[in-house]
Amino acid sequence: MKTTINYPNGDLYEGEVDEQGLPHGAGVMKYKKRPYENWAEAQVSYKRYSGQWKHGVKSGQGKMEYYRNGHGVTEYSGNWDNDLPNGMGKLTNFNER
C-alpha cells in the first residue's frame, strides 16, 4: 500500500508501508533540517533517501542525497542494511555551485 506520512519532526515519507504503517518496500524519505551529530551533516540543508525499506529502516538498494542551498553536494548509492550503508556502493561528492 502506498501512502504519504508527515512526521511530527518535519520528515516526509512517500511510498509503500507495512501493516503497522512503517516504510516497507519502495519509498522516499525527505529529512528536515535539524542539528546533526557531526560537523559534515551540520553543513547540510536537508537530505533525501530513495530506495528500499524494511519495517521502517533502510534495507536493500537505495540512494542517500545530501543538499546544501538547494544543490546536491554528496550522495551515496548502494546497498543498505539496518539503516546503514553496507557492502557495495558508490560515494560521490559534487562541487559547491
mmCIF file of C-alpha atoms in Angstrom:
data_model
loop_
_atom_site.group_PDB
_atom_site.id
_atom_site.type_symbol
_atom_site.label_atom_id
_atom_site.label_comp_id
_atom_site.label_asym_id
_atom_site.label_seq_id
_atom_site.Cartn_x
_atom_site.Cartn_y
_atom_site.Cartn_z
ATOM 1 C CA MET A 1 0.000 0.000 0.000
ATOM 2 C CA LYS A 2 1.373 3.451 -0.942
ATOM 3 C CA THR A 3 0.892 6.450 1.300
ATOM 4 C CA THR A 4 2.313 9.786 2.439
ATOM 5 C CA ILE A 5 3.411 10.266 6.054
ATOM 6 C CA ASN A 6 4.167 13.684 7.573
ATOM 7 C CA TYR A 7 6.141 13.008 10.755
ATOM 8 C CA PRO A 8 5.896 15.390 13.750
ATOM 9 C CA ASN A 9 9.633 16.202 13.419
ATOM 10 C CA GLY A 10 9.084 17.529 9.864
ATOM 11 C CA ASP A 11 10.289 14.488 7.910
ATOM 12 C CA LEU A 12 8.149 13.418 4.927
ATOM 13 C CA TYR A 13 7.802 9.838 3.594
ATOM 14 C CA GLU A 14 6.091 8.824 0.351
ATOM 15 C CA GLY A 15 5.893 5.174 -0.613
ATOM 16 C CA GLU A 16 4.897 1.711 0.453
ATOM 17 C CA VAL A 17 4.218 0.785 4.087
ATOM 18 C CA ASP A 18 3.690 -2.378 6.126
ATOM 19 C CA GLU A 19 0.686 -3.292 8.283
ATOM 20 C CA GLN A 20 1.966 -1.057 11.119
ATOM 21 C CA GLY A 21 2.318 1.938 8.801
ATOM 22 C CA LEU A 22 6.134 1.783 8.729
ATOM 23 C CA PRO A 23 8.070 2.356 5.487
ATOM 24 C CA HIS A 24 8.344 -1.043 3.775
ATOM 25 C CA GLY A 25 9.135 -1.655 0.106
ATOM 26 C CA ALA A 26 9.956 1.229 -2.241
ATOM 27 C CA GLY A 27 9.793 4.780 -0.916
ATOM 28 C CA VAL A 28 11.349 8.218 -0.497
ATOM 29 C CA MET A 29 12.070 9.992 2.807
ATOM 30 C CA LYS A 30 12.948 13.683 2.884
ATOM 31 C CA TYR A 31 14.610 14.542 6.184
ATOM 32 C CA LYS A 32 14.015 18.032 7.537
ATOM 33 C CA LYS A 33 16.979 20.187 8.536
ATOM 34 C CA ARG A 34 17.920 19.716 12.188
ATOM 35 C CA PRO A 35 21.045 19.742 14.314
ATOM 36 C CA TYR A 36 23.080 16.759 13.171
ATOM 37 C CA GLU A 37 25.599 14.767 15.169
ATOM 38 C CA ASN A 38 28.731 15.687 13.229
ATOM 39 C CA TRP A 39 30.221 18.726 11.503
ATOM 40 C CA ALA A 40 29.747 17.431 7.946
ATOM 41 C CA GLU A 41 25.997 16.935 8.401
ATOM 42 C CA ALA A 42 25.687 20.338 10.104
ATOM 43 C CA GLN A 43 26.574 21.850 6.709
ATOM 44 C CA VAL A 44 23.592 20.102 5.029
ATOM 45 C CA SER A 45 20.329 21.916 4.242
ATOM 46 C CA TYR A 46 18.409 18.644 4.028
ATOM 47 C CA LYS A 47 18.847 15.036 2.945
ATOM 48 C CA ARG A 48 16.724 12.561 0.988
ATOM 49 C CA TYR A 49 16.772 8.764 0.826
ATOM 50 C CA SER A 50 15.117 6.950 -2.057
ATOM 51 C CA GLY A 51 15.110 3.181 -2.207
ATOM 52 C CA GLN A 52 14.088 0.067 -0.358
ATOM 53 C CA TRP A 53 12.798 -0.097 3.224
ATOM 54 C CA LYS A 54 12.157 -2.990 5.595
ATOM 55 C CA HIS A 55 9.817 -2.318 8.535
ATOM 56 C CA GLY A 56 10.907 1.308 8.981
ATOM 57 C CA VAL A 57 14.647 1.029 8.262
ATOM 58 C CA LYS A 58 16.674 1.452 5.082
ATOM 59 C CA SER A 59 17.383 -2.024 3.708
ATOM 60 C CA GLY A 60 18.327 -3.138 0.182
ATOM 61 C CA GLN A 61 19.231 -0.852 -2.714
ATOM 62 C CA GLY A 62 18.981 2.886 -2.105
ATOM 63 C CA LYS A 63 20.465 6.328 -2.535
ATOM 64 C CA MET A 64 21.009 8.996 0.129
ATOM 65 C CA GLU A 65 21.432 12.528 -1.219
ATOM 66 C CA TYR A 66 22.710 15.465 0.818
ATOM 67 C CA TYR A 67 21.766 19.011 -0.246
ATOM 68 C CA ARG A 68 23.109 22.460 0.585
ATOM 69 C CA ASN A 69 21.443 25.628 -0.681
ATOM 70 C CA GLY A 70 19.180 23.563 -2.961
ATOM 71 C CA HIS A 71 22.049 21.757 -4.697
ATOM 72 C CA GLY A 72 23.204 18.181 -4.283
ATOM 73 C CA VAL A 73 26.626 18.079 -2.631
ATOM 74 C CA THR A 74 27.098 14.402 -1.781
ATOM 75 C CA GLU A 75 25.331 11.135 -2.496
ATOM 76 C CA TYR A 76 25.776 7.503 -1.555
ATOM 77 C CA SER A 77 24.187 4.921 -3.812
ATOM 78 C CA GLY A 78 24.349 1.228 -2.984
ATOM 79 C CA ASN A 79 23.376 -1.427 -0.510
ATOM 80 C CA TRP A 80 21.817 -0.662 2.882
ATOM 81 C CA ASP A 81 21.225 -2.903 5.883
ATOM 82 C CA ASN A 82 19.595 -1.953 9.183
ATOM 83 C CA ASP A 83 19.622 1.788 8.282
ATOM 84 C CA LEU A 84 23.370 1.872 7.396
ATOM 85 C CA PRO A 85 25.370 1.676 4.152
ATOM 86 C CA ASN A 86 26.537 -1.921 3.816
ATOM 87 C CA GLY A 87 28.542 -3.760 1.166
ATOM 88 C CA MET A 88 28.992 -2.387 -2.333
ATOM 89 C CA GLY A 89 28.173 1.259 -3.015
ATOM 90 C CA LYS A 90 29.377 4.476 -4.576
ATOM 91 C CA LEU A 91 30.029 7.763 -2.737
ATOM 92 C CA THR A 92 30.048 10.864 -4.938
ATOM 93 C CA ASN A 93 30.977 14.398 -3.863
ATOM 94 C CA PHE A 94 29.892 17.308 -6.048
ATOM 95 C CA ASN A 95 31.484 20.756 -6.198
ATOM 96 C CA GLU A 96 29.568 23.548 -4.437
ATOM 97 C CA ARG A 97 27.555 25.505 -7.007
#
